Amino acid sequence: TLSGVMTLNRDLTLSATSATGQFTVSGGMVGSGDLIKTGAGSLYLNVGTARGGIGDILINEGTALMANSLSMSENMRLSVASGTTFTYTSAGANVAGLDGAGTVIANVSGTTLRSFRLGGTGNYSFSGVLTNINTAPLGLMLDLKEGG
């Protein structure tokens, strides 16, 4: 557990090789580095609310669970490799683009429509699964930008 805001000037690789690990940054993350998940195990990410944008989030192996809003820079890409799972438990997710062939799961309760918003420029390719496993209705929003 880290208190305060964490600045990523370089890529940060977090590995969970077995069972479940937890990584908490109470103040959030800013900077240009990527957050990379490796290892076959599960990793619980609890990142605070301060977000000036980071690089990309790459789930290369195993499972990652993000316990709060995934609202980063509109330049941030979420990449979920084949055979991996990314779950979020917040009201919605906002990313520039989605790549990979893994599974993205919304685990959000309630009756209010929740969104998964893709709103950046660039070319992205996702052939995986986007699903909701709880009670809140889930909508996919495409916010297409010029040149995107």
PDB file of C-alpha atoms in Angstrom:
ATOM      1  CA  THR A   1       0.000   0.000   0.000  1.00  0.00           C
ATOM      2  CA  LEU A   2       1.291   3.438  -1.006  1.00  0.00           C
ATOM      3  CA  SER A   3      -0.251   6.626   0.304  1.00  0.00           C
ATOM      4  CA  GLY A   4      -0.388   9.777  -1.781  1.00  0.00           C
ATOM      5  CA  VAL A   5      -0.198  10.132  -5.542  1.00  0.00           C
ATOM      6  CA  MET A   6       2.165   7.831  -7.462  1.00  0.00           C
ATOM      7  CA  THR A   7       3.931   9.265 -10.518  1.00  0.00           C
ATOM      8  CA  LEU A   8       4.785   6.756 -13.232  1.00  0.00           C
ATOM      9  CA  ASN A   9       7.712   8.133 -15.225  1.00  0.00           C
ATOM     10  CA  ARG A  10       8.496   4.612 -16.449  1.00  0.00           C
ATOM     11  CA  ASP A  11       6.478   1.478 -17.016  1.00  0.00           C
ATOM     12  CA  LEU A  12       5.435  -0.372 -13.855  1.00  0.00           C
ATOM     13  CA  THR A  13       5.120  -4.161 -14.079  1.00  0.00           C
ATOM     14  CA  LEU A  14       3.114  -5.875 -11.354  1.00  0.00           C
ATOM     15  CA  SER A  15       3.310  -9.666 -11.256  1.00  0.00           C
ATOM     16  CA  ALA A  16       1.002 -12.037  -9.432  1.00  0.00           C
ATOM     17  CA  THR A  17       2.347 -15.537  -9.991  1.00  0.00           C
ATOM     18  CA  SER A  18      -0.152 -17.441  -7.849  1.00  0.00           C
ATOM     19  CA  ALA A  19      -3.135 -16.810  -5.605  1.00  0.00           C
ATOM     20  CA  THR A  20      -4.231 -13.180  -5.272  1.00  0.00           C
ATOM     21  CA  GLY A  21      -2.064 -10.117  -4.724  1.00  0.00           C
ATOM     22  CA  GLN A  22      -3.144  -6.585  -3.885  1.00  0.00           C
ATOM     23  CA  PHE A  23      -1.665  -3.238  -4.956  1.00  0.00           C
ATOM     24  CA  THR A  24      -3.128  -0.083  -3.400  1.00  0.00           C
ATOM     25  CA  VAL A  25      -2.230   3.525  -4.200  1.00  0.00           C
ATOM     26  CA  SER A  26      -4.512   5.687  -2.080  1.00  0.00           C
ATOM     27  CA  GLY A  27      -3.920   8.957  -3.924  1.00  0.00           C
ATOM     28  CA  GLY A  28      -4.037   7.679  -7.492  1.00  0.00           C
ATOM     29  CA  MET A  29      -1.584   7.580 -10.378  1.00  0.00           C
ATOM     30  CA  VAL A  30      -0.277  10.164 -12.819  1.00  0.00           C
ATOM     31  CA  GLY A  31       2.520  10.185 -15.393  1.00  0.00           C
ATOM     32  CA  SER A  32       3.359   8.681 -18.757  1.00  0.00           C
ATOM     33  CA  GLY A  33       4.389   5.143 -17.790  1.00  0.00           C
ATOM     34  CA  ASP A  34       2.330   2.046 -18.555  1.00  0.00           C
ATOM     35  CA  LEU A  35       0.826  -0.210 -15.882  1.00  0.00           C
ATOM     36  CA  ILE A  36       1.559  -3.820 -16.894  1.00  0.00           C
ATOM     37  CA  LYS A  37       0.076  -6.921 -15.210  1.00  0.00           C
ATOM     38  CA  THR A  38       2.022 -10.191 -15.616  1.00  0.00           C
ATOM     39  CA  GLY A  39       1.870 -13.607 -13.942  1.00  0.00           C
ATOM     40  CA  ALA A  40      -0.905 -16.198 -13.981  1.00  0.00           C
ATOM     41  CA  GLY A  41      -2.385 -15.123 -10.635  1.00  0.00           C
ATOM     42  CA  SER A  42      -4.967 -12.473  -9.795  1.00  0.00           C
ATOM     43  CA  LEU A  43      -4.082  -8.894  -8.896  1.00  0.00           C
ATOM     44  CA  TYR A  44      -6.456  -6.541  -7.093  1.00  0.00           C
ATOM     45  CA  LEU A  45      -5.743  -2.907  -8.063  1.00  0.00           C
ATOM     46  CA  ASN A  46      -7.096  -0.223  -5.768  1.00  0.00           C
ATOM     47  CA  VAL A  47      -5.997   3.113  -7.195  1.00  0.00           C
ATOM     48  CA  GLY A  48      -7.236   6.399  -5.692  1.00  0.00           C
ATOM     49  CA  THR A  49      -8.994   9.171  -7.511  1.00  0.00           C
ATOM     50  CA  ALA A  50      -6.166  11.509  -8.597  1.00  0.00           C
ATOM     51  CA  ARG A  51      -5.567  10.797 -12.253  1.00  0.00           C
ATOM     52  CA  GLY A  52      -3.751  13.103 -14.577  1.00  0.00           C
ATOM     53  CA  GLY A  53      -3.473  10.257 -17.008  1.00  0.00           C
ATOM     54  CA  ILE A  54      -0.959   7.466 -17.223  1.00  0.00           C
ATOM     55  CA  GLY A  55       0.264   5.489 -20.200  1.00  0.00           C
ATOM     56  CA  ASP A  56      -1.603   2.325 -21.073  1.00  0.00           C
ATOM     57  CA  ILE A  57      -2.934  -0.509 -18.927  1.00  0.00           C
ATOM     58  CA  LEU A  58      -1.788  -3.864 -20.277  1.00  0.00           C
ATOM     59  CA  ILE A  59      -3.105  -7.134 -18.870  1.00  0.00           C
ATOM     60  CA  ASN A  60      -0.604  -9.594 -20.337  1.00  0.00           C
ATOM     61  CA  GLU A  61      -1.282 -12.617 -18.092  1.00  0.00           C
ATOM     62  CA  GLY A  62      -3.774 -13.731 -15.470  1.00  0.00           C
ATOM     63  CA  THR A  63      -6.544 -11.624 -13.978  1.00  0.00           C
ATOM     64  CA  ALA A  64      -6.714  -8.010 -12.832  1.00  0.00           C
ATOM     65  CA  LEU A  65      -9.519  -6.452 -10.791  1.00  0.00           C
ATOM     66  CA  MET A  66      -9.753  -2.659 -10.589  1.00  0.00           C
ATOM     67  CA  ALA A  67     -11.791  -1.559  -7.605  1.00  0.00           C
ATOM     68  CA  ASN A  68     -12.653   1.970  -8.654  1.00  0.00           C
ATOM     69  CA  SER A  69     -13.366   4.162 -11.620  1.00  0.00           C
ATOM     70  CA  LEU A  70     -11.241   3.489 -14.666  1.00  0.00           C
ATOM     71  CA  SER A  71     -11.160   7.022 -15.944  1.00  0.00           C
ATOM     72  CA  MET A  72      -7.784   7.921 -17.257  1.00  0.00           C
ATOM     73  CA  SER A  73      -6.502  10.098 -20.057  1.00  0.00           C
ATOM     74  CA  GLU A  74      -8.374   9.798 -23.325  1.00  0.00           C
ATOM     75  CA  ASN A  75      -5.028   8.682 -24.752  1.00  0.00           C
ATOM     76  CA  MET A  76      -4.880   5.616 -22.486  1.00  0.00           C
ATOM     77  CA  ARG A  77      -5.329   2.205 -24.090  1.00  0.00           C
ATOM     78  CA  LEU A  78      -6.628  -0.846 -22.243  1.00  0.00           C
ATOM     79  CA  SER A  79      -5.047  -4.003 -23.646  1.00  0.00           C
ATOM     80  CA  VAL A  80      -6.418  -7.352 -22.474  1.00  0.00           C
ATOM     81  CA  ALA A  81      -4.475 -10.258 -23.980  1.00  0.00           C
ATOM     82  CA  SER A  82      -6.097 -13.531 -25.036  1.00  0.00           C
ATOM     83  CA  GLY A  83      -6.754 -15.770 -22.035  1.00  0.00           C
ATOM     84  CA  THR A  84      -6.685 -12.877 -19.534  1.00  0.00           C
ATOM     85  CA  THR A  85      -9.471 -11.116 -17.636  1.00  0.00           C
ATOM     86  CA  PHE A  86      -9.920  -7.501 -16.564  1.00  0.00           C
ATOM     87  CA  THR A  87     -12.772  -6.753 -14.144  1.00  0.00           C
ATOM     88  CA  TYR A  88     -13.863  -3.331 -12.935  1.00  0.00           C
ATOM     89  CA  THR A  89     -16.297  -2.645 -10.112  1.00  0.00           C
ATOM     90  CA  SER A  90     -16.975   1.072 -10.528  1.00  0.00           C
ATOM     91  CA  ALA A  91     -19.730   3.108 -12.126  1.00  0.00           C
ATOM     92  CA  GLY A  92     -18.059   3.139 -15.525  1.00  0.00           C
ATOM     93  CA  ALA A  93     -14.901   2.981 -17.567  1.00  0.00           C
ATOM     94  CA  ASN A  94     -13.446   5.615 -19.899  1.00  0.00           C
ATOM     95  CA  VAL A  95     -10.494   4.706 -22.100  1.00  0.00           C
ATOM     96  CA  ALA A  96      -9.141   5.785 -25.478  1.00  0.00           C
ATOM     97  CA  GLY A  97      -9.304   2.323 -26.936  1.00  0.00           C
ATOM     98  CA  LEU A  98      -9.551  -1.358 -26.237  1.00  0.00           C
ATOM     99  CA  ASP A  99      -7.152  -3.950 -27.691  1.00  0.00           C
ATOM    100  CA  GLY A 100      -6.688  -7.687 -27.349  1.00  0.00           C
ATOM    101  CA  ALA A 101      -8.757 -10.843 -27.233  1.00  0.00           C
ATOM    102  CA  GLY A 102      -9.325 -11.290 -23.498  1.00  0.00           C
ATOM    103  CA  THR A 103     -12.390 -10.733 -21.314  1.00  0.00           C
ATOM    104  CA  VAL A 104     -13.511  -7.408 -19.835  1.00  0.00           C
ATOM    105  CA  ILE A 105     -16.076  -7.758 -17.052  1.00  0.00           C
ATOM    106  CA  ALA A 106     -18.223  -5.040 -15.505  1.00  0.00           C
ATOM    107  CA  ASN A 107     -19.216  -6.068 -11.982  1.00  0.00           C
ATOM    108  CA  VAL A 108     -21.450  -3.157 -11.029  1.00  0.00           C
ATOM    109  CA  SER A 109     -24.676  -3.329  -9.054  1.00  0.00           C
ATOM    110  CA  GLY A 110     -27.678  -1.018  -9.082  1.00  0.00           C
ATOM    111  CA  THR A 111     -30.324   0.036 -11.567  1.00  0.00           C
ATOM    112  CA  THR A 112     -28.605   3.041 -13.197  1.00  0.00           C
ATOM    113  CA  LEU A 113     -27.117   2.590 -16.658  1.00  0.00           C
ATOM    114  CA  ARG A 114     -23.312   2.236 -16.470  1.00  0.00           C
ATOM    115  CA  SER A 115     -21.055   2.876 -19.431  1.00  0.00           C
ATOM    116  CA  PHE A 116     -17.913   1.531 -21.003  1.00  0.00           C
ATOM    117  CA  ARG A 117     -16.733   4.517 -23.051  1.00  0.00           C
ATOM    118  CA  LEU A 118     -14.182   4.386 -25.849  1.00  0.00           C
ATOM    119  CA  GLY A 119     -13.250   7.943 -26.673  1.00  0.00           C
ATOM    120  CA  GLY A 120      -9.782   8.389 -28.105  1.00  0.00           C
ATOM    121  CA  THR A 121      -8.105   8.605 -31.446  1.00  0.00           C
ATOM    122  CA  GLY A 122      -6.159   5.787 -33.037  1.00  0.00           C
ATOM    123  CA  ASN A 123      -6.776   2.290 -34.321  1.00  0.00           C
ATOM    124  CA  TYR A 124      -7.737  -0.443 -31.872  1.00  0.00           C
ATOM    125  CA  SER A 125      -8.700  -4.075 -32.329  1.00  0.00           C
ATOM    126  CA  PHE A 126     -10.624  -6.066 -29.716  1.00  0.00           C
ATOM    127  CA  SER A 127     -11.951  -9.536 -30.444  1.00  0.00           C
ATOM    128  CA  GLY A 128     -12.606 -10.597 -26.857  1.00  0.00           C
ATOM    129  CA  VAL A 129     -15.676 -10.459 -24.627  1.00  0.00           C
ATOM    130  CA  LEU A 130     -17.199  -7.416 -22.882  1.00  0.00           C
ATOM    131  CA  THR A 131     -19.798  -8.517 -20.349  1.00  0.00           C
ATOM    132  CA  ASN A 132     -21.657  -7.496 -17.206  1.00  0.00           C
ATOM    133  CA  ILE A 133     -22.019  -9.986 -14.349  1.00  0.00           C
ATOM    134  CA  ASN A 134     -24.135  -7.904 -11.974  1.00  0.00           C
ATOM    135  CA  THR A 135     -27.448  -6.025 -11.939  1.00  0.00           C
ATOM    136  CA  ALA A 136     -26.623  -2.604 -13.437  1.00  0.00           C
ATOM    137  CA  PRO A 137     -27.399  -2.214 -17.137  1.00  0.00           C
ATOM    138  CA  LEU A 138     -24.232  -1.699 -19.206  1.00  0.00           C
ATOM    139  CA  GLY A 139     -23.937   0.485 -22.295  1.00  0.00           C
ATOM    140  CA  LEU A 140     -21.055   0.707 -24.753  1.00  0.00           C
ATOM    141  CA  MET A 141     -20.345   4.289 -25.822  1.00  0.00           C
ATOM    142  CA  LEU A 142     -18.243   5.089 -28.852  1.00  0.00           C
ATOM    143  CA  ASP A 143     -17.053   8.688 -28.818  1.00  0.00           C
ATOM    144  CA  LEU A 144     -15.364   8.826 -32.202  1.00  0.00           C
ATOM    145  CA  LYS A 145     -12.806  11.578 -32.668  1.00  0.00           C
ATOM    146  CA  GLU A 146     -11.642  13.013 -35.945  1.00  0.00           C
ATOM    147  CA  GLY A 147      -8.827  10.822 -37.252  1.00  0.00           C
ATOM    148  CA  GLY A 148      -9.900   7.946 -34.956  1.00  0.00           C
TER     149      GLY A 148
END
